Short mmCIF file of C-alpha atoms and ligand atoms in Angstrom, two decimals:
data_model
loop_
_atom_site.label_atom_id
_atom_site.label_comp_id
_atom_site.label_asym_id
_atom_site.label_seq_id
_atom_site.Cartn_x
_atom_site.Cartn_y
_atom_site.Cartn_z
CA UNK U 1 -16.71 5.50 24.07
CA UNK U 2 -18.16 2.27 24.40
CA UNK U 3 -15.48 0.13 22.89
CA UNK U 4 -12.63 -1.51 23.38
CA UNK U 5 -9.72 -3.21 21.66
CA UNK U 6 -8.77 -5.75 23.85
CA UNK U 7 -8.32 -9.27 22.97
CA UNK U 8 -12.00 -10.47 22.13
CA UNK U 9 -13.21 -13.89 23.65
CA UNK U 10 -12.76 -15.27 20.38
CA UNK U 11 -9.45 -14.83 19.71
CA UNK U 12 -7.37 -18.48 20.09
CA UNK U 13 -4.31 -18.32 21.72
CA UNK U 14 -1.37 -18.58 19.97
CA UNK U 15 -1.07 -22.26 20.88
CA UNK U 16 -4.90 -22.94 20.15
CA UNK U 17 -4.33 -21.61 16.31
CA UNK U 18 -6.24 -23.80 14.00
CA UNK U 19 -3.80 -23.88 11.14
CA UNK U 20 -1.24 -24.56 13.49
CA UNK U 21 0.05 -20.52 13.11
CA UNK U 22 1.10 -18.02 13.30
CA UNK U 23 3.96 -18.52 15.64
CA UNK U 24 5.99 -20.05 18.80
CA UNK U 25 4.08 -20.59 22.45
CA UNK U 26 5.92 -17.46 24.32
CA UNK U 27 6.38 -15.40 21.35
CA UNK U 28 5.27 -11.80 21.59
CA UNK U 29 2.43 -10.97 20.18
CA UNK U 30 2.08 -8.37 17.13
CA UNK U 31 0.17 -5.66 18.68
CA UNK U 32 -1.41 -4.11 14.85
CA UNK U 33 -2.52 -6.15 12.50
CA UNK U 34 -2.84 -4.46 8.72
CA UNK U 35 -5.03 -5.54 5.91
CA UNK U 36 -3.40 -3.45 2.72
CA UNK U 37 -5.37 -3.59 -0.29
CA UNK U 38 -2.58 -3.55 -2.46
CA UNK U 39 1.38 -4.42 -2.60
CA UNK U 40 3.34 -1.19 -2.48
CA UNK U 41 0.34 0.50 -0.28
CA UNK U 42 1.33 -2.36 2.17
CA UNK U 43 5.12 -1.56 1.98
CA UNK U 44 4.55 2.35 2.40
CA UNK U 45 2.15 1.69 5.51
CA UNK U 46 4.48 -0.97 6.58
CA UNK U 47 7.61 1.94 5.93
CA UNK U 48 5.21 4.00 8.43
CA UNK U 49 5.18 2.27 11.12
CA UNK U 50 8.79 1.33 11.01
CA UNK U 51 9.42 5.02 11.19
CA UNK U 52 7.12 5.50 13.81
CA UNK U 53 9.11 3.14 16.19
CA UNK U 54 6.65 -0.59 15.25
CA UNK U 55 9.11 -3.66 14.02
CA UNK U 56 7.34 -4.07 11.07
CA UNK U 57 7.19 -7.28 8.87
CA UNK U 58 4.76 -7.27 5.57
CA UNK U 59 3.30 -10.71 4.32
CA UNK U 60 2.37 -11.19 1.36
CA UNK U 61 -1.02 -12.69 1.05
CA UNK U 62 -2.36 -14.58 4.15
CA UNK U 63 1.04 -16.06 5.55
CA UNK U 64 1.12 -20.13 5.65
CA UNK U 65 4.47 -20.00 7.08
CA UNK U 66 5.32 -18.56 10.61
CA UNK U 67 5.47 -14.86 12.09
CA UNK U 68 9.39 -14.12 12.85
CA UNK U 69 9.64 -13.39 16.17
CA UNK U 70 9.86 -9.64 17.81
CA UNK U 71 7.37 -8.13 15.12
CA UNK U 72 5.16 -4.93 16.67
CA UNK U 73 3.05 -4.91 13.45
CA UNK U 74 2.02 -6.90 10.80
CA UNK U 75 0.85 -5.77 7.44
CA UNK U 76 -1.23 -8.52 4.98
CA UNK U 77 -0.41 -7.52 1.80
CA UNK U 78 -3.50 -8.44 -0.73
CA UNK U 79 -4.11 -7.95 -4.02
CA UNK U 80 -7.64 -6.90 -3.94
CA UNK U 81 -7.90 -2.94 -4.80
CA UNK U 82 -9.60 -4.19 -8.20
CA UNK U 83 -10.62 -7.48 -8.14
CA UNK U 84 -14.85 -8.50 -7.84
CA UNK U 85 -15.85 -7.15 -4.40
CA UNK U 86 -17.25 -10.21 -3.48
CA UNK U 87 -13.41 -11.60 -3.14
CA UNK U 88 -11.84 -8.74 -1.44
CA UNK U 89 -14.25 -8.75 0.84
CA UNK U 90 -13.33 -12.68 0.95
CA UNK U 91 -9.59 -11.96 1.04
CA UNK U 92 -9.80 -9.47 3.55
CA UNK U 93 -12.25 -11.48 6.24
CA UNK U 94 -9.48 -14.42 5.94
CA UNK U 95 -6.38 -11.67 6.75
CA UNK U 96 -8.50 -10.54 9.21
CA UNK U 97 -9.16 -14.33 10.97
CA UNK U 98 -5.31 -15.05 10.89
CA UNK U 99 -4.41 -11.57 12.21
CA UNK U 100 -6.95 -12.32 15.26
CA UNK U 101 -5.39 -15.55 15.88
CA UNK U 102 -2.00 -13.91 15.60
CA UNK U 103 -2.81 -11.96 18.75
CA UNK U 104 -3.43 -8.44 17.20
CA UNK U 105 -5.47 -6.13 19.16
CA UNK U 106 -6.31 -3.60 16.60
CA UNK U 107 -7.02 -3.49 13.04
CA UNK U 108 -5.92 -1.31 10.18
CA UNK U 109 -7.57 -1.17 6.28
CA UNK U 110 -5.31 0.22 4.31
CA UNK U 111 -6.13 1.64 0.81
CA UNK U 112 -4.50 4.32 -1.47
CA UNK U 113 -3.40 7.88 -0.20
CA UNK U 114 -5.84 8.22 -3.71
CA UNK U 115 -8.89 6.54 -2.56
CA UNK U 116 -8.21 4.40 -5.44
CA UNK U 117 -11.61 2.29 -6.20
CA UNK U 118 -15.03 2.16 -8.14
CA UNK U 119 -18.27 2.83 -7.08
CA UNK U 120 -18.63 -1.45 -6.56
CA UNK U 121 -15.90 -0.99 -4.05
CA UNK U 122 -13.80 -2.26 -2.79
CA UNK U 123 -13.19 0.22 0.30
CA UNK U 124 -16.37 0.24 1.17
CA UNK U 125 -17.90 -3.22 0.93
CA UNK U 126 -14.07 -4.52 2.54
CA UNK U 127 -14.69 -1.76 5.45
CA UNK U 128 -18.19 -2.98 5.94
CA UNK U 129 -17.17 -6.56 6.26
CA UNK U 130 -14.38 -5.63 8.61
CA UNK U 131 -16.71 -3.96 10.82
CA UNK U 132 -19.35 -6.51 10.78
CA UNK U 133 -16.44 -9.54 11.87
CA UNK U 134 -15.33 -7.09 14.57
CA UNK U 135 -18.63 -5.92 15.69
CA UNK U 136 -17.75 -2.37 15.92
CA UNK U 137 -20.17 0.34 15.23
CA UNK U 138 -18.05 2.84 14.37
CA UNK U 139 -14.95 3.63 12.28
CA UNK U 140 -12.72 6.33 10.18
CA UNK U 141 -11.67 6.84 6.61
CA UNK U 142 -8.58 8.91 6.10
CA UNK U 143 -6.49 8.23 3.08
CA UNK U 144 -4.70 11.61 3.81
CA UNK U 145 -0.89 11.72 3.78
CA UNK U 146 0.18 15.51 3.73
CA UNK U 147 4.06 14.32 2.82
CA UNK U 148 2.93 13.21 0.19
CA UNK U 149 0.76 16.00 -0.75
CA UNK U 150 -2.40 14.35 0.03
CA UNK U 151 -4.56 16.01 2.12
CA UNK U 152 -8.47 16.31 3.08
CA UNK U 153 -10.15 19.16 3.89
CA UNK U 154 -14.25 19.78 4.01
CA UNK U 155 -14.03 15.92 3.20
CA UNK U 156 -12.48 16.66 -0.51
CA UNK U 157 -9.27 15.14 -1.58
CA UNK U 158 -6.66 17.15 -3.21
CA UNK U 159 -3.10 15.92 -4.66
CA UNK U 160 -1.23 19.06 -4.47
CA UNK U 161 -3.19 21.51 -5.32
CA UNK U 162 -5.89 20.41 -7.13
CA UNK U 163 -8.67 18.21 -6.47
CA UNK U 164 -8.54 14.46 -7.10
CA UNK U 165 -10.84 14.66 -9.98
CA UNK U 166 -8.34 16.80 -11.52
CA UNK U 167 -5.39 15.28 -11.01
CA UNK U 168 -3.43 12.57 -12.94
CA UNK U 169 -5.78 10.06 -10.70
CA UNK U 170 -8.40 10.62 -13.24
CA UNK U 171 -6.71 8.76 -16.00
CA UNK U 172 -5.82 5.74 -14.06
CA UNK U 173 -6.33 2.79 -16.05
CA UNK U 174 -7.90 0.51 -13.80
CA UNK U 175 -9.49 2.73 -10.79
CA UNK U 176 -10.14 6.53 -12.46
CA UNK U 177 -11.29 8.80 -9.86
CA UNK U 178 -13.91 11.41 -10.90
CA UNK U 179 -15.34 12.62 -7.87
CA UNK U 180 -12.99 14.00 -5.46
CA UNK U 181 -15.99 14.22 -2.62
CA UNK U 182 -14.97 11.28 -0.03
CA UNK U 183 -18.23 11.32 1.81
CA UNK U 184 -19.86 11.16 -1.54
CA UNK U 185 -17.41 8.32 -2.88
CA UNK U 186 -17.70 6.47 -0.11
CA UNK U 187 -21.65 6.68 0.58
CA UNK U 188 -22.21 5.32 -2.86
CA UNK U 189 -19.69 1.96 -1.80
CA UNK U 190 -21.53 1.38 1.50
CA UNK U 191 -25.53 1.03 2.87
CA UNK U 192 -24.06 2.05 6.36
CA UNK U 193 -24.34 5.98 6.56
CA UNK U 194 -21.07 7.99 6.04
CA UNK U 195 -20.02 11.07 7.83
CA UNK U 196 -17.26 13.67 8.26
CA UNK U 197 -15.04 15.32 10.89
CA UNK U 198 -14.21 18.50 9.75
CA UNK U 199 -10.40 20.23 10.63
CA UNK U 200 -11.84 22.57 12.69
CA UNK U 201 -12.70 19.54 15.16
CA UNK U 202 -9.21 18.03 14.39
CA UNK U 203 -7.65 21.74 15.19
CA UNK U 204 -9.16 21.15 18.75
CA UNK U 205 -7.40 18.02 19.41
CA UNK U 206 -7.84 14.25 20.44
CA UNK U 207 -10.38 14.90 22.92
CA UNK U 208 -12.86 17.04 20.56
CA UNK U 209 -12.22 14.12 18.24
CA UNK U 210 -13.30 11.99 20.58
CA UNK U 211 -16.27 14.03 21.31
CA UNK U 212 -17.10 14.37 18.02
CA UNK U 213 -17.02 10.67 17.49
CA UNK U 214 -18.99 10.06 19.86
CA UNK U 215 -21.37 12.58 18.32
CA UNK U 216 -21.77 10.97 14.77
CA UNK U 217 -22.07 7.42 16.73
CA UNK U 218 -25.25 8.68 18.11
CA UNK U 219 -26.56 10.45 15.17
CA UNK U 220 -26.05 6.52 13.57
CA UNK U 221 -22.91 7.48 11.82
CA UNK U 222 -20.81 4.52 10.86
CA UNK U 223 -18.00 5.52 8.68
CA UNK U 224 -16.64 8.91 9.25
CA UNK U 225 -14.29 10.60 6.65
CA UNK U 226 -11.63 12.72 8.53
CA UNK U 227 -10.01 15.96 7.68
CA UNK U 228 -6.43 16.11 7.63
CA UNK U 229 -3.63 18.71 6.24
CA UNK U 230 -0.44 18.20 8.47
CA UNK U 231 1.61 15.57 10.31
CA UNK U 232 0.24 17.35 13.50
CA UNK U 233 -3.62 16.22 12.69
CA UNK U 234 -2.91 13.12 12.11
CA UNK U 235 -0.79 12.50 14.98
CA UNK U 236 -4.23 13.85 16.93
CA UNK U 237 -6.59 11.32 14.71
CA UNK U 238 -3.96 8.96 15.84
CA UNK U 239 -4.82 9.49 19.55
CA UNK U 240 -8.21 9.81 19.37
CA UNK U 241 -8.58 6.37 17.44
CA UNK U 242 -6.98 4.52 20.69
CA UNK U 243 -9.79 3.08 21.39
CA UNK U 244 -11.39 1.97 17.98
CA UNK U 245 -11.31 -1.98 16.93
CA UNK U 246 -10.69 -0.63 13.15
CA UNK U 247 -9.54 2.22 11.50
CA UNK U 248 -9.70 2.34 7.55
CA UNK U 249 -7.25 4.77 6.02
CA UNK U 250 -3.82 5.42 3.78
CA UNK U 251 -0.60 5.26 5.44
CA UNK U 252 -0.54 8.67 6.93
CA UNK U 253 -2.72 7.24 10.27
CA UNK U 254 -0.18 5.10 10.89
CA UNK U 255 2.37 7.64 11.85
CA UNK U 256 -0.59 8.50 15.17
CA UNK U 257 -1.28 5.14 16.36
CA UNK U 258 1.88 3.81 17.53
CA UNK U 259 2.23 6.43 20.79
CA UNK U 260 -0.81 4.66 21.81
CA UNK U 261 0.59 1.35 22.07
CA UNK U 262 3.79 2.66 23.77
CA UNK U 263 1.39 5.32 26.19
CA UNK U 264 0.43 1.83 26.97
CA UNK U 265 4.04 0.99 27.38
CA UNK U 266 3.42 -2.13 25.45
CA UNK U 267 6.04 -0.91 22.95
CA UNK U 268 9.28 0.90 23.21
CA UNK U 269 11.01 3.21 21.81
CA UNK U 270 13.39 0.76 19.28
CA UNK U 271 13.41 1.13 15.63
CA UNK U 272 15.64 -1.87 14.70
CA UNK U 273 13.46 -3.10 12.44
CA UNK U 274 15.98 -1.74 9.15
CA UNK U 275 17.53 -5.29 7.67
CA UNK U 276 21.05 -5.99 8.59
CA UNK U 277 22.38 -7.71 5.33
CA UNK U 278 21.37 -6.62 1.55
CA UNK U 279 22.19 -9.16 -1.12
CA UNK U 280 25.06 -7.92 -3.29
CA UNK U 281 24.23 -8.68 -7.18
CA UNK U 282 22.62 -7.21 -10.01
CA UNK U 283 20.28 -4.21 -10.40
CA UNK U 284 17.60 -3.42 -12.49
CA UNK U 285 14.16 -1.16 -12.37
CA UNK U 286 10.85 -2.41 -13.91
CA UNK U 287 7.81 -0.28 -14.17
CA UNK U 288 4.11 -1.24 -14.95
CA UNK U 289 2.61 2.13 -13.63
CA UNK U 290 1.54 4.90 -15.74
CA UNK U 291 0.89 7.14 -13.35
CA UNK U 292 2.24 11.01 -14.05
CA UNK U 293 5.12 10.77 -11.39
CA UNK U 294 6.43 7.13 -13.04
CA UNK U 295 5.95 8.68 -16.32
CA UNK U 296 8.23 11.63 -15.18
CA UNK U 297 10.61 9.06 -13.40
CA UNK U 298 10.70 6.84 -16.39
CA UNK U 299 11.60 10.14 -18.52
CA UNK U 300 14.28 11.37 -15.99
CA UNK U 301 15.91 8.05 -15.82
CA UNK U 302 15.96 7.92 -19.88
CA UNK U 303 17.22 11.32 -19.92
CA UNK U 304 20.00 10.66 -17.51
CA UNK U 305 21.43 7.88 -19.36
CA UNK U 306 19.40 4.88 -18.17
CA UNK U 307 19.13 2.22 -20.72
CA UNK U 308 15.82 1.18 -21.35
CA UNK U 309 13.54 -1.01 -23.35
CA UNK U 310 9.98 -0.24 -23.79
CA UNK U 311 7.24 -3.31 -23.55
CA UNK U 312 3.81 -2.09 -25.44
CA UNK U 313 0.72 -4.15 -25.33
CA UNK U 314 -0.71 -3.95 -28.74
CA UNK U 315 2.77 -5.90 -29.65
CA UNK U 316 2.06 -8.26 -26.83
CA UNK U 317 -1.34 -8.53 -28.23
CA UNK U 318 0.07 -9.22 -31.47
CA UNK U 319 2.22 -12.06 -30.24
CA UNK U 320 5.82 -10.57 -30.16
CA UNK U 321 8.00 -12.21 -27.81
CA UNK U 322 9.14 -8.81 -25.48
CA UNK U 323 9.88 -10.94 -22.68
CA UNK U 324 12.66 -12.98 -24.58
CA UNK U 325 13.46 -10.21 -26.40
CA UNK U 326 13.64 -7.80 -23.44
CA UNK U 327 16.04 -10.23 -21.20
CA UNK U 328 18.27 -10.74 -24.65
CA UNK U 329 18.70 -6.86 -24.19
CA UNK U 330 18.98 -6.39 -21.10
CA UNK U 331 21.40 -9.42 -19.43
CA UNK U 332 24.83 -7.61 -21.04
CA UNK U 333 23.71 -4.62 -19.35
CA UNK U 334 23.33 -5.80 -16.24
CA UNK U 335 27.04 -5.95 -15.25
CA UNK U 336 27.03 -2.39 -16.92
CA UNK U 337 27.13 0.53 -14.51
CA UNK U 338 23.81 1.68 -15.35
CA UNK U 339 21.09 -0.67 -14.12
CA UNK U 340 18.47 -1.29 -17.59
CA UNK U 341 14.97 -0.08 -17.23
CA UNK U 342 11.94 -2.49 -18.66
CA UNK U 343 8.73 -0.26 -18.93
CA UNK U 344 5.65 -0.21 -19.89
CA UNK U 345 4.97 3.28 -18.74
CA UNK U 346 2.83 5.35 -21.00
CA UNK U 347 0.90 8.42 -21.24
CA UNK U 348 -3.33 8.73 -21.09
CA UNK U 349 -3.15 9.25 -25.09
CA UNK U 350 -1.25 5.84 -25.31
CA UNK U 351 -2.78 3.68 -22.69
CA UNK U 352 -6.36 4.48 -23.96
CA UNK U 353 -5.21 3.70 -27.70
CA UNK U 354 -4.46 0.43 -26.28
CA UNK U 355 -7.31 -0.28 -24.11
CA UNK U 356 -9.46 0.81 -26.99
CA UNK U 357 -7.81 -1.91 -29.57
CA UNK U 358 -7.28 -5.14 -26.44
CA UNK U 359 -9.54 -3.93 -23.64
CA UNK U 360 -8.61 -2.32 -20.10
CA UNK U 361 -8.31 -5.81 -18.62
CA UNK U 362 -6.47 -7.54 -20.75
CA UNK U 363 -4.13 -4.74 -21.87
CA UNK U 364 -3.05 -4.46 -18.16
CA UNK U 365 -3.00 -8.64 -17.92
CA UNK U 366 -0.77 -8.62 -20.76
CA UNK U 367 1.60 -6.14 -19.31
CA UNK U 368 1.48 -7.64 -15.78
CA UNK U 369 1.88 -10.89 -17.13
CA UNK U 370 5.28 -10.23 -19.28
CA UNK U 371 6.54 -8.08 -16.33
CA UNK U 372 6.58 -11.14 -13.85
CA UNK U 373 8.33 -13.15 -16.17
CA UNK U 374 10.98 -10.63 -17.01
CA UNK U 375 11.69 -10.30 -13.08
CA UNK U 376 11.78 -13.86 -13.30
CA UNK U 377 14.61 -14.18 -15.71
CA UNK U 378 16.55 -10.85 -14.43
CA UNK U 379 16.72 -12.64 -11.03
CA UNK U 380 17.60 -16.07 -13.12
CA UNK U 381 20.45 -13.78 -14.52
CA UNK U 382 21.76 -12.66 -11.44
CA UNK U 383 19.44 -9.61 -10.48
CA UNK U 384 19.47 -9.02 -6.47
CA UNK U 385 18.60 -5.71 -6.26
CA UNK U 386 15.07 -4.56 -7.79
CA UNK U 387 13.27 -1.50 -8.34
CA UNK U 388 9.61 -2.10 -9.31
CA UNK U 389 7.02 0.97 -10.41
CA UNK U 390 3.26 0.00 -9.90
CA UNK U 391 0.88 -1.35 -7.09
CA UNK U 392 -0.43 -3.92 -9.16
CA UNK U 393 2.80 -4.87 -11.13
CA UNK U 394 4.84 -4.94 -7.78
CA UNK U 395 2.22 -7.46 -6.57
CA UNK U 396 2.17 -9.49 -9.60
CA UNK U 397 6.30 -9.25 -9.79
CA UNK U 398 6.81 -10.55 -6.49
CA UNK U 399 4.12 -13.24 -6.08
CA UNK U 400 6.28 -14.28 -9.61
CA UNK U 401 9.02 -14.39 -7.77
CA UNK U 402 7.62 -16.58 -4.46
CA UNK U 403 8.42 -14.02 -2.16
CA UNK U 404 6.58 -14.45 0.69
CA UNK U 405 7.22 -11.50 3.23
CA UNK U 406 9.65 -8.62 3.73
CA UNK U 407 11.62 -7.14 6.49
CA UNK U 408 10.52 -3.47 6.06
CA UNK U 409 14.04 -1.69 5.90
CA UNK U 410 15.26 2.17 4.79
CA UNK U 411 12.78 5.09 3.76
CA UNK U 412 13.98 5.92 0.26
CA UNK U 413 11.24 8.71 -0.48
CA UNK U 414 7.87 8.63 1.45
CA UNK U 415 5.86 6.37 1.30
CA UNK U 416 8.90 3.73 -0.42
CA UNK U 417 10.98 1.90 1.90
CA UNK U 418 13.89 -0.49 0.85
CA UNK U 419 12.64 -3.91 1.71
CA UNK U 420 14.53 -7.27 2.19
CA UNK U 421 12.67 -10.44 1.35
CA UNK U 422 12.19 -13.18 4.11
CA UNK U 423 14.01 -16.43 3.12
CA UNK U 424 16.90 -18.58 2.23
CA UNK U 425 18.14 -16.21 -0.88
CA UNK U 426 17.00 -12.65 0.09
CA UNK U 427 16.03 -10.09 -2.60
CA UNK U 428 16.30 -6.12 -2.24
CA UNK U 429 13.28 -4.38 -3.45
CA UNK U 430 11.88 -1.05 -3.80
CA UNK U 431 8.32 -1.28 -4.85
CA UNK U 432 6.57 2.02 -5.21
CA UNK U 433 3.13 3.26 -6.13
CA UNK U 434 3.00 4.85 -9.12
CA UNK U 435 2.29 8.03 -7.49
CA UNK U 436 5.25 8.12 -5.19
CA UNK U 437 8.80 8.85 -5.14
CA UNK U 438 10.67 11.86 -6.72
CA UNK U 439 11.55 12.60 -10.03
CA UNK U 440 15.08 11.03 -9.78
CA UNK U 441 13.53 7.99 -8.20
CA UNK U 442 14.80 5.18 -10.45
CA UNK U 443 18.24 6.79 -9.79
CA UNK U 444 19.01 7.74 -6.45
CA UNK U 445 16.95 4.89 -5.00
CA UNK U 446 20.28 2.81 -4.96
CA UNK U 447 21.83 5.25 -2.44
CA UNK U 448 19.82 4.85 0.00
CA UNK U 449 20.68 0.43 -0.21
CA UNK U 450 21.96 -0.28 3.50
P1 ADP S 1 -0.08 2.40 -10.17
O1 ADP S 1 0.62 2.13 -8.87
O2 ADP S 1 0.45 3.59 -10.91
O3 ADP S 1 -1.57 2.40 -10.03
P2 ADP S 1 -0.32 -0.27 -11.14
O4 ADP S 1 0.77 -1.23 -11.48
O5 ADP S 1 -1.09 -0.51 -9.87
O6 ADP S 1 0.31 1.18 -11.15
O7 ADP S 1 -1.43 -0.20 -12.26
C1 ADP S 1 -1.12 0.09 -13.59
C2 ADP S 1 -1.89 -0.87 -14.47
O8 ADP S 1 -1.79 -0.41 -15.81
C3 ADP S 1 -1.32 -2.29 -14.45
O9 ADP S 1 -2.37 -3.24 -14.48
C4 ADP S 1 -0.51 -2.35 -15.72
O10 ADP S 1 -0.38 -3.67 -16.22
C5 ADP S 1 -1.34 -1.48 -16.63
N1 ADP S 1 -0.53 -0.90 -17.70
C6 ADP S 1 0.79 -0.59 -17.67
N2 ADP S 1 1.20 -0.07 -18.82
C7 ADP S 1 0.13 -0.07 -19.63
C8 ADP S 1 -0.08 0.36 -20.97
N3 ADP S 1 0.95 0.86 -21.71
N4 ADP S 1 -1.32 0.25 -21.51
C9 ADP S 1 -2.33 -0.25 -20.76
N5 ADP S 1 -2.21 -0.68 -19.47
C10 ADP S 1 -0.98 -0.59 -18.92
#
């Protein structure tokens, strides 16, 4: 191992920080520094490390403002899973700059437990950037998260028990996944040569990881897909990855690297990073994903009672006013017991109809667009506490709502944390992939509200 992840030459000191950032002479410095490629994927790697003993804040977008103090790990949250590759790659090279000058001393990508991208990217052209600013040879993709039910074995992808081709993934309407090969996904994103680590290497432990590594390196391996099936390999990925400048994967990593930071004993053993005080005020739950576990959340919510409005494109598209007439519905139920639902949730059948008759693009513009402004006028109304469904919509909901970081607080399923927004007039949010949470998500997630 030729490589290490101490502070390069180029990183300023806090003090020296061009843009005058990220924090106070003295403070301590973050020791990870995350690049998420989407909002909720941020939040559930961000929920990670909280649980793995990291105070965790997540920023959303490349901060302008200062790091609070006492923060173990930061997490960039962009918006860049399906935007051009030329400005993810863009995006993700300016994260990177400001987590350098933050002090981090290594570097996570974070994408989708789903592998969720195209064959123009963005994993792979983002990774390849990343690797070229660090100048690191080598690095891992694992987007396993076996709590989840993701998990990687002979370098193919299943959700449960089927393959990712098979599963709900390969409807999505913005990223479908076809191919559930990772060495073959990711080979066609990259010009640098992909390999894999198979489980019986990761059965052997963090040294025949390290070993094996060290292996591909030589054979002019760049990008290594990883095997994983339990908690217990990717605590051993975890270790072996000590010593790399980058690691590319889902959340699931995250739950390895922290022991190596406090084998260091450059972090202890506090998790205080849960939020002390949650706004009391109204609730409600909005959801832009259509993925099959929001579409069975959605129906278990509707089905328990849950008022609930429906927003369809093709009416957007036909110039109906849902977002007036969805707050006109919704603000007498809000000091109702049960909070209102707003969704745009809908099966393949329906979401192709609509893409067929507006466009893919434009449908999901539509819908993200008369999301944000319905957040906006629930939290005019009085709304403090906010359930959002949907990577994209949670991104486009909260950059609506000028948050601009969150304390990382509660687990509330894996992979969805409660989270407390940094500023004057905090918000509570739960913002969850559409893949996540269980079926009585959009209900119980208010018990678990510090
Ligand atoms: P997930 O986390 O499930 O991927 P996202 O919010 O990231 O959810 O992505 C879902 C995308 O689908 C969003 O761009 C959203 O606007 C779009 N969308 C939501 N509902 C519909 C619909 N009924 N028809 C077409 N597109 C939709």
């Amino acid at each position: 191992m030729t490589e290490s992840i101490g502070e390069s030459a180029g990183i300023p000191r806090l003090s020296e920080n061009s843009a005058g950032l990220p924090g106070a002479e003295g403070m301590v410095k973050p020791l990870l520094g995350c690049i998420a490629d989407d909002f909720t994927g941020a939040t559930d790697l961000a929920g990670m490390l909280v649980r793995a003993g990291m105070r965790t804040v997540q920023m959303i977008d490349v901060p302008t403002h200062p790091l609070p103090s006492e923060v173990d790990a930061v997490v960039i949250a962009l918006k860049s899973r399906t935007v051009p590759a030329a400005e993810a790659v863009n995006s993700a090279l300016v994260a990177l700059d400001w987590l350098r000058a933050a002090g981090c001393r290594q570097f996570y990508f974070k994408y989708c437990s789903t592998f969720d991208s195209t064959d123009a990217g963005n994993i792979g052209p983002v990774t390849d950037a990343l690797m070229t600013a660090l100048g690191t040879d080598f690095t891992i993709a694992c987007p396993a998260f076996p709590e989840n039910k993701r998990t990687i074995f002979n370098g193919y992808l299943f959700v449960g028990d089927v393959l990712l081709n098979e599963s709900g993934m390969r409807d999505h309407p913005l990223t479908p996944m076809t191919d559930a090969n990772l060495v073959r996904i990711l080979q066609r994103q990259t010009q640098r040569q992909v390999g894999l680590i198979r489980h019986a290497t990761i059965a052997g432990g963090a040294a025949a990881i390290r070993e094996e590594i060290q292996r591909l390196r030589t054979a002019g391996v760049a990008i290594a897909i990883v095997d994983a099936i339990s908690d217990a390999d990717l605590m051993q990925i975890g270790a072996a990855c000590a010593e790399l400048a980058l690691v590319t994967a889902g959340s699931g990593i995250a739950l390895g690297l922290p022991q190596n930071f406090r084998r260091e004993g450059c972090l202890g053993n506090r998790i205080d990073a849960n939020a002390s005080s949650y706004p009391v005020g109204h609730r409600a739950i909005l959801s832009g994903s259509c993925s099959l576990a929001t579409q069975a959340q959605v129906a278990r919510a509707i089905a328990a009672g849950c008022p609930a409005f429906k927003i369809d494109p093709l009416r957007l598209a036909d110039g109906e006013d849902l977002v007036a007439k969805a707050l006109d519905w919704a603000t007498p139920l809000l000091s109702g017991n049960r909070p209102p639902l707003i969704y745009a949730t809908a099966d393949a059948d329906n979401v192709r109809a609509a893409q067929a008759r507006i466009g893919a693009v434009p449908a999901g513009a539509l819908v993200e667009q008369a999301l944000t402004r319905i957040a906006q006028g629930l939290v005019e109304r009085g709304v403090r506490q906010l359930i959002v469904a949907g990577g994209e919509t949670s991104g486009a909901v909260v950059s609506a709502l000028n948050v601009t970081g969150l304390h990382i607080g509660p687990q509330i399923d894996p992979g969805v944390p409660w989270t407390l927004s940094l500023g004057a007039s905090p918000l509570a949010l739960a913002l969850k992939s559409g893949n996540f949470g269980a079926p009585d998500f959009f209900t119980q997630a208010w018990n678990v509200l510090p």
